PDB file of C-alpha atoms in Angstrom:
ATOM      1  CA  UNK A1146      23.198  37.326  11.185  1.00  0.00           C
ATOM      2  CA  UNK A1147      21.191  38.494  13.860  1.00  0.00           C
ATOM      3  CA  UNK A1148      22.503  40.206  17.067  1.00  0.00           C
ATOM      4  CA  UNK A1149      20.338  38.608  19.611  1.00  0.00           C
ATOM      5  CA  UNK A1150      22.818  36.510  21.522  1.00  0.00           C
ATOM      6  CA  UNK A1151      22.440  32.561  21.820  1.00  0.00           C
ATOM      7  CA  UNK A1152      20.277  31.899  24.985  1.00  0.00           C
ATOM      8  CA  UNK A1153      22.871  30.172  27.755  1.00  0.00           C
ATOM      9  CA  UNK A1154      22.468  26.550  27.786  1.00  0.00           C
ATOM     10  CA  UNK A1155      20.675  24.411  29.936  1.00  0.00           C
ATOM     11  CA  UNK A1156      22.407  22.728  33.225  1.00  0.00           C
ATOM     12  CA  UNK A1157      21.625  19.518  33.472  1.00  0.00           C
ATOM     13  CA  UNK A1158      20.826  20.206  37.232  1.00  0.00           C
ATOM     14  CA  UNK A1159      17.638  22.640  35.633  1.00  0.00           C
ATOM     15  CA  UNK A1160      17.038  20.314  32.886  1.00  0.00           C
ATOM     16  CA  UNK A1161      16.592  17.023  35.578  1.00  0.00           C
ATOM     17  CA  UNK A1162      14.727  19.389  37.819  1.00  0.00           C
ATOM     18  CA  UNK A1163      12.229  20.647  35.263  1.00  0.00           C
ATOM     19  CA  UNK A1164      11.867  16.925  33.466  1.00  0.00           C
ATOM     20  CA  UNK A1165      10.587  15.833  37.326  1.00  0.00           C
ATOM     21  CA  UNK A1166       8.330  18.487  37.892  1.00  0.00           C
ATOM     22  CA  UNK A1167       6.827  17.978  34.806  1.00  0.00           C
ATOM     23  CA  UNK A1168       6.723  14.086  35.235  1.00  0.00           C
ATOM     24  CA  UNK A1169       4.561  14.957  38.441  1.00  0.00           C
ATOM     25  CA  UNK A1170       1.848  16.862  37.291  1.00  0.00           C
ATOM     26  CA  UNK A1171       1.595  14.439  34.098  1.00  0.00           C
ATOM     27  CA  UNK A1172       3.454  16.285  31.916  1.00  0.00           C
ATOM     28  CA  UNK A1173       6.186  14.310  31.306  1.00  0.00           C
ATOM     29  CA  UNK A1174       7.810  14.159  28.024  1.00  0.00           C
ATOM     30  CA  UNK A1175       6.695  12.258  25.393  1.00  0.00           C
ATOM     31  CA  UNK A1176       7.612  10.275  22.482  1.00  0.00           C
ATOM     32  CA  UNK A1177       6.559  10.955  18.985  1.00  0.00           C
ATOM     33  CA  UNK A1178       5.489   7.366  19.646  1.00  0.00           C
ATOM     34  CA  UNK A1179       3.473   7.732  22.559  1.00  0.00           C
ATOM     35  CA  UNK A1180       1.885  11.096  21.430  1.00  0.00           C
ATOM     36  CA  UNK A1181       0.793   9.067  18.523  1.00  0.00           C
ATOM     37  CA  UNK A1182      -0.741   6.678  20.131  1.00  0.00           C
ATOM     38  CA  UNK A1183      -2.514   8.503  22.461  1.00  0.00           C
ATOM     39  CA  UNK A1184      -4.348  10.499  19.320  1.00  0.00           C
ATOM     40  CA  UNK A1185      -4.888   7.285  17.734  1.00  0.00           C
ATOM     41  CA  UNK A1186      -6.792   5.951  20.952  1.00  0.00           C
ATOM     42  CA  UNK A1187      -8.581   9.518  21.525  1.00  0.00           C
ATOM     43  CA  UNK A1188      -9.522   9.306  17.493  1.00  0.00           C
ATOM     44  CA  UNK A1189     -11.005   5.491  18.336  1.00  0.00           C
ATOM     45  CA  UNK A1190     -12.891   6.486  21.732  1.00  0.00           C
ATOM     46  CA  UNK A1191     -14.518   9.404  20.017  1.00  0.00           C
ATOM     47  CA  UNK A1192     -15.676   7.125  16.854  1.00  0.00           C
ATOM     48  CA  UNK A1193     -16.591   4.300  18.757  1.00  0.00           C
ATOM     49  CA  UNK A1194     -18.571   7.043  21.073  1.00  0.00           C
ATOM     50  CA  UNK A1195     -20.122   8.458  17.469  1.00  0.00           C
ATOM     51  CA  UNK A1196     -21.344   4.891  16.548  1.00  0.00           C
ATOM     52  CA  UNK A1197     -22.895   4.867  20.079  1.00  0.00           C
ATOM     53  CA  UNK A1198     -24.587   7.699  19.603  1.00  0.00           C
ATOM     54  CA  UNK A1199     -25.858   6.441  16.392  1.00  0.00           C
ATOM     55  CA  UNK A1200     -27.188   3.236  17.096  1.00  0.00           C
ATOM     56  CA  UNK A1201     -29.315   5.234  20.083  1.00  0.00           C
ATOM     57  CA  UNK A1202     -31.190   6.988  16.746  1.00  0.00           C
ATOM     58  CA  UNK A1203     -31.293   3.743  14.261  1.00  0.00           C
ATOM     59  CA  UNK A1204     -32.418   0.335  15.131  1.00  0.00           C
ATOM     60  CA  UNK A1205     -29.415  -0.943  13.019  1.00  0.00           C
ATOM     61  CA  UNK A1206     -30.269  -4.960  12.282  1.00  0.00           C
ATOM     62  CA  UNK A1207     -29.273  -8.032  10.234  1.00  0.00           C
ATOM     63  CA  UNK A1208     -30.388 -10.161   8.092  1.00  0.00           C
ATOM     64  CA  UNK A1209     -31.251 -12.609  11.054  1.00  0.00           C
ATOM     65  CA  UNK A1210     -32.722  -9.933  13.038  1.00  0.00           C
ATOM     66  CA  UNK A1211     -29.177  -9.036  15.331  1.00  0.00           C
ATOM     67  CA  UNK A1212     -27.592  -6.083  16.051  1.00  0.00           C
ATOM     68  CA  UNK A1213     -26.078  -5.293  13.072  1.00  0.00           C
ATOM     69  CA  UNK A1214     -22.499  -3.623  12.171  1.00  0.00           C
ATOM     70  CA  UNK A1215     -21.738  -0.335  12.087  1.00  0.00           C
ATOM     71  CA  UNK A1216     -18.809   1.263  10.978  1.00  0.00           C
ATOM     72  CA  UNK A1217     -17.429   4.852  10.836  1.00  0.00           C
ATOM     73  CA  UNK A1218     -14.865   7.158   9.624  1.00  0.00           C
ATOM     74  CA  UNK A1219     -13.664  10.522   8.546  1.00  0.00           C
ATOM     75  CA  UNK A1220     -12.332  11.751   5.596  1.00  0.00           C
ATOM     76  CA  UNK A1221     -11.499  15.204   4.893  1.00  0.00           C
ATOM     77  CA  UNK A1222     -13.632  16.484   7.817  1.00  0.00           C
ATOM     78  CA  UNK A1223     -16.299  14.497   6.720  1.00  0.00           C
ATOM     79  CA  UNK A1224     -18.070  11.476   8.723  1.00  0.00           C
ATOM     80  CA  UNK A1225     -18.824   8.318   6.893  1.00  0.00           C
ATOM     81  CA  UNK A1226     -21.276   5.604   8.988  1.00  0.00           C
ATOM     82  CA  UNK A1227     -22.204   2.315   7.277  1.00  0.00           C
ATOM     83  CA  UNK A1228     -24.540  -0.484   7.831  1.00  0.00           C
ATOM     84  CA  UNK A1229     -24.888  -3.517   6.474  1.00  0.00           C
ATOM     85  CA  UNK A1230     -27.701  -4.085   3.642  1.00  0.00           C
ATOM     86  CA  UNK A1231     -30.683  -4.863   6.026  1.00  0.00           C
ATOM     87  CA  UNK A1232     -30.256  -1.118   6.563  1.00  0.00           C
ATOM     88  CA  UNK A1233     -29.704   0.425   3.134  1.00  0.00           C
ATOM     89  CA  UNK A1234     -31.894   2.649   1.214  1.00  0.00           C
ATOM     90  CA  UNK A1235     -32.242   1.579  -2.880  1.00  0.00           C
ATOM     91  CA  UNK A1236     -29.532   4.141  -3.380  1.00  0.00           C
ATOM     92  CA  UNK A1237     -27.346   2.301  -1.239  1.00  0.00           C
ATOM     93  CA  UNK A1238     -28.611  -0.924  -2.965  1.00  0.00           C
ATOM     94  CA  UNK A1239     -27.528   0.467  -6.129  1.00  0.00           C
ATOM     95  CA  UNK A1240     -24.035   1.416  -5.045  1.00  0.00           C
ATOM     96  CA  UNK A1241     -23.680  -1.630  -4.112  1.00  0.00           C
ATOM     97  CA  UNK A1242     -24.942  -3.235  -7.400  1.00  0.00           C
ATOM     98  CA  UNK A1243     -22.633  -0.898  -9.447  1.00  0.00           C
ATOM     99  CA  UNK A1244     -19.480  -2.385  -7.597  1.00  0.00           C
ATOM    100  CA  UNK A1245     -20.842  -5.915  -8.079  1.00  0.00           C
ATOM    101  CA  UNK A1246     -19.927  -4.626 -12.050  1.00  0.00           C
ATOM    102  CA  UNK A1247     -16.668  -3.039 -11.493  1.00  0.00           C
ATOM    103  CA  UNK A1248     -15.508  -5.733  -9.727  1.00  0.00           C
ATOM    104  CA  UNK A1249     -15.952  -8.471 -11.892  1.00  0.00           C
ATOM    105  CA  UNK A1250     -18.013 -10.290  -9.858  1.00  0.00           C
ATOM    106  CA  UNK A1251     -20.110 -13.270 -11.218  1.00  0.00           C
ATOM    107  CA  UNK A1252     -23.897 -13.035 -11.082  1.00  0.00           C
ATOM    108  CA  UNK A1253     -25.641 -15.570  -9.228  1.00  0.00           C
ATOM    109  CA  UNK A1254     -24.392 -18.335  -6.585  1.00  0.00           C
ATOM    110  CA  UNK A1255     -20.577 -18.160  -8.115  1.00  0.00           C
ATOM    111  CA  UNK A1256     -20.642 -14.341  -6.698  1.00  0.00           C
ATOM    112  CA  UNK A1257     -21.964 -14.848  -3.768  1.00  0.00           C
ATOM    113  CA  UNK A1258     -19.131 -15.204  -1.176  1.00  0.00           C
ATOM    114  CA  UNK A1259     -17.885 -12.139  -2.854  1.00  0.00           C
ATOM    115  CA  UNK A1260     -21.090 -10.193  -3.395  1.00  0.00           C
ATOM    116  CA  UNK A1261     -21.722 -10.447   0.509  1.00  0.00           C
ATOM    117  CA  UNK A1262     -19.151  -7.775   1.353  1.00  0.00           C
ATOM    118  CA  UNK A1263     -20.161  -5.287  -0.629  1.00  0.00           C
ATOM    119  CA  UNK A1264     -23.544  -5.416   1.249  1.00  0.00           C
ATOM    120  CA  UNK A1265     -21.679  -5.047   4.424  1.00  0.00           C
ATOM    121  CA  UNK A1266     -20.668  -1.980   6.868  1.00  0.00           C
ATOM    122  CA  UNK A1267     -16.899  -1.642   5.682  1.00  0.00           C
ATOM    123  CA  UNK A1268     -17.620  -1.826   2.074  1.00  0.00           C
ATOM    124  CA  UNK A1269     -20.674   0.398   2.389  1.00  0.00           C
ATOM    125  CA  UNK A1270     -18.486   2.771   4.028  1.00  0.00           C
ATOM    126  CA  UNK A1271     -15.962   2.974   1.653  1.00  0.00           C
ATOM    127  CA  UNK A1272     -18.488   3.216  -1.622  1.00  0.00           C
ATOM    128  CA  UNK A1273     -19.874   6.010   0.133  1.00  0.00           C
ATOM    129  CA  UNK A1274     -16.482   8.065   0.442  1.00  0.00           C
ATOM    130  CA  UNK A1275     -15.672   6.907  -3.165  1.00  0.00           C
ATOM    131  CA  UNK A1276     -18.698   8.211  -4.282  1.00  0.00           C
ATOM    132  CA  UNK A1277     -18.378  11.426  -2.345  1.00  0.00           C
ATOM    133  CA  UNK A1278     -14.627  12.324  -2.978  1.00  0.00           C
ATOM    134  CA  UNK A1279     -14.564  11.237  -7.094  1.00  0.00           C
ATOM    135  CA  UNK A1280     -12.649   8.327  -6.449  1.00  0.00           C
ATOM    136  CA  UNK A1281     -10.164  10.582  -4.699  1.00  0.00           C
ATOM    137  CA  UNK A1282      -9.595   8.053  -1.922  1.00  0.00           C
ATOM    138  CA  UNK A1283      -6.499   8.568   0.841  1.00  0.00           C
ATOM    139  CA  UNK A1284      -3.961   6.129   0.774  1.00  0.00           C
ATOM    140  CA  UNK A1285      -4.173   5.317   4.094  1.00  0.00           C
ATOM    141  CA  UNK A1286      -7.703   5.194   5.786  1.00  0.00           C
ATOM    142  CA  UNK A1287      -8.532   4.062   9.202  1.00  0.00           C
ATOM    143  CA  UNK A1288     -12.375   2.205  10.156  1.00  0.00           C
ATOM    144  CA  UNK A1289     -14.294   1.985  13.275  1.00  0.00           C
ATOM    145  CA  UNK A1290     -15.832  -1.159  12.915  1.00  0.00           C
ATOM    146  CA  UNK A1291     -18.179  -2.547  16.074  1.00  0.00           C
ATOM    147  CA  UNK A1292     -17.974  -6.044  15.034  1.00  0.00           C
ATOM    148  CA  UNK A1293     -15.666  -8.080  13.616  1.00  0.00           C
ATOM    149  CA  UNK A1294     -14.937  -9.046  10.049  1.00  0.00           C
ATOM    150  CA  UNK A1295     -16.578 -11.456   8.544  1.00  0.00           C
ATOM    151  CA  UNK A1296     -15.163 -14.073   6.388  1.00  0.00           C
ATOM    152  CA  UNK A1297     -16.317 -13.006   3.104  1.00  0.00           C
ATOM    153  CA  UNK A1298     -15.489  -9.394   4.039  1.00  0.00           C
ATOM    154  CA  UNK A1299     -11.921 -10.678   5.286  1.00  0.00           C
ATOM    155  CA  UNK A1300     -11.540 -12.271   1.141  1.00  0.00           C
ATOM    156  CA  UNK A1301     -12.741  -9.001  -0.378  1.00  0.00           C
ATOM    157  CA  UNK A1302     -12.011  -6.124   0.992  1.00  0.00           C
ATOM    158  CA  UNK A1303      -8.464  -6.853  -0.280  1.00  0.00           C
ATOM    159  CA  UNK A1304      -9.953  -6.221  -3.583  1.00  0.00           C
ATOM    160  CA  UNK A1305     -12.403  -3.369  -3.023  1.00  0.00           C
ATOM    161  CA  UNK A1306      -9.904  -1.266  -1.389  1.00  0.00           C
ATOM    162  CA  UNK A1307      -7.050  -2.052  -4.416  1.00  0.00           C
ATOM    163  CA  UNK A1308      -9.846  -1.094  -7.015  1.00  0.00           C
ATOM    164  CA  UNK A1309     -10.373   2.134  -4.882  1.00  0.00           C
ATOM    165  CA  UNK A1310      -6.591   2.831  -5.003  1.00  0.00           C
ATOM    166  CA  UNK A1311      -6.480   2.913  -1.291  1.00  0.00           C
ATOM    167  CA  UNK A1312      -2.900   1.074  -0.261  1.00  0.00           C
ATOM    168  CA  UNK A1313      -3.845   0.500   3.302  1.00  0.00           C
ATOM    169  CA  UNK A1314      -7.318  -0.040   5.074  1.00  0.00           C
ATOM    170  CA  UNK A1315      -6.480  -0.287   9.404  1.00  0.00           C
ATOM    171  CA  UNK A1316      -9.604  -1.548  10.493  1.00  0.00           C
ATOM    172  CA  UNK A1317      -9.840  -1.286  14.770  1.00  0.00           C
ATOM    173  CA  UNK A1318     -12.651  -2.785  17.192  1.00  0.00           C
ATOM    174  CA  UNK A1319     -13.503  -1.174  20.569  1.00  0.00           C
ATOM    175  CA  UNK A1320     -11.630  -3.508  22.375  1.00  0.00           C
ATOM    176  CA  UNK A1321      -8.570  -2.676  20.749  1.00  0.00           C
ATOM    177  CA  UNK A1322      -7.829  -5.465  18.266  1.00  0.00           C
ATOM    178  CA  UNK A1323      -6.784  -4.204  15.010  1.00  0.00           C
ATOM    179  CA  UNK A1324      -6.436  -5.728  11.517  1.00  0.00           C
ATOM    180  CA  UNK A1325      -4.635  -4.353   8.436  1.00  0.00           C
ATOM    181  CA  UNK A1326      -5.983  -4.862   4.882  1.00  0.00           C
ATOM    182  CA  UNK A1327      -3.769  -4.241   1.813  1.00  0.00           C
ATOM    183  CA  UNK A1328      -4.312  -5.482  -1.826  1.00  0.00           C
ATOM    184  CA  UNK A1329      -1.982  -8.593  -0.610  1.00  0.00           C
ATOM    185  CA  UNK A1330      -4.730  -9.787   1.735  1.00  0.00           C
ATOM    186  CA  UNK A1331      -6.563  -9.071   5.247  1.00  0.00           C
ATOM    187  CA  UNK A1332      -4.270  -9.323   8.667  1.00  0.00           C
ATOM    188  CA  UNK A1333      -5.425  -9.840  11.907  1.00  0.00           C
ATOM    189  CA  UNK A1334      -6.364 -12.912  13.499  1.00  0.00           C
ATOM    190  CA  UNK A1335     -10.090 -11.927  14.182  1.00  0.00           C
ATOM    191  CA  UNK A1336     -11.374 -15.206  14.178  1.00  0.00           C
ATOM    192  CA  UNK A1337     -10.989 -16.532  17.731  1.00  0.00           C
TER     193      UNK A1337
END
């Protein structure tokens, strides 16, 4: 027991007083909620800032000559950019090739819807960190993605992040949208 007394409790007349002052110069109380979400959109502005930065040192392209995607993401204090497969090296090309494998998927045209997303930013990402960490992926993982998903990427990455053991993939654009991708399927309505 210690024999420092209990401090005297707050009047509500202090407590209303100090809760306005602090509302006035912005430092109003917060919700778990809000703080949240205020770290989640400083965590996005800073990415999508990093992929900026990026693109001003790599002409990233694809395979019709456009801008192509970029995504980004941390994992353990490490960064994590991919690109889709106009912009991989033959290690890359190989990663990719050794997924095709692991996956199951069919050589040739039968593969091909599949195949695609492994050549593509999010996937390239996410072989990358799988590589990296031993297959020691986080449960939870969040992308930066500068354009949205594509079709065959919407199909697959459902199964590319269940093979990684990786329950649930938030993927956000700089404009805010967000999708969610678990081994049940891909959610966001991206195709508008």
């Amino acid at each position: 027991m210690s024999d420092t007394p209990d401090p005297p409790p707050v009047s509500p007349d202090i407590r209303s007083w100090a809760n306005a002052f602090f509302a006035a110069i912005g430092w109003a109380e917060r919700s778990p909620e809000d703080i949240a979400r205020e770290q989640e959109n400083a965590a996005a502005e800073a990415a999508f800032d990093a992929i900026t930065d990026f693109r001003a040192t790599r002409h990233i392209t694809d395979s019709r000559g456009g801008a192509g995607t970029v995504s980004i993401t941390e994992v353990d204090g490490q960064r994590y950019i991919g690109v889709n497969s106009e912009n991989f090296d033959e290690a890359d090309r190989e990663r990719a090739r050794q997924w095709e494998g692991t996956l199951g998927i069919p050589a040739g045209r039968p593969g091909s819807f599949a195949r695609q997303a492994l050549y593509h930013a999010e996937a390239h990402t996410l072989m990358q960190i799988y590589e990296n960490t031993d297959g020691e992926m986080p449960a939870e993982l969040t992308l930066y993605v500068d354009r949205i998903a594509c079709s065959s990427c919407q199909n697959t990455l459902p199964i590319i992040i269940s093979a990684m053991g990786i329950e649930t993939l938030t993927i956000r654009l700089a404009n805010g949208r967000i999708a969610t991708v678990t081994e049940e399927g891909f959610v966001g309505d991206w195709q508008q």
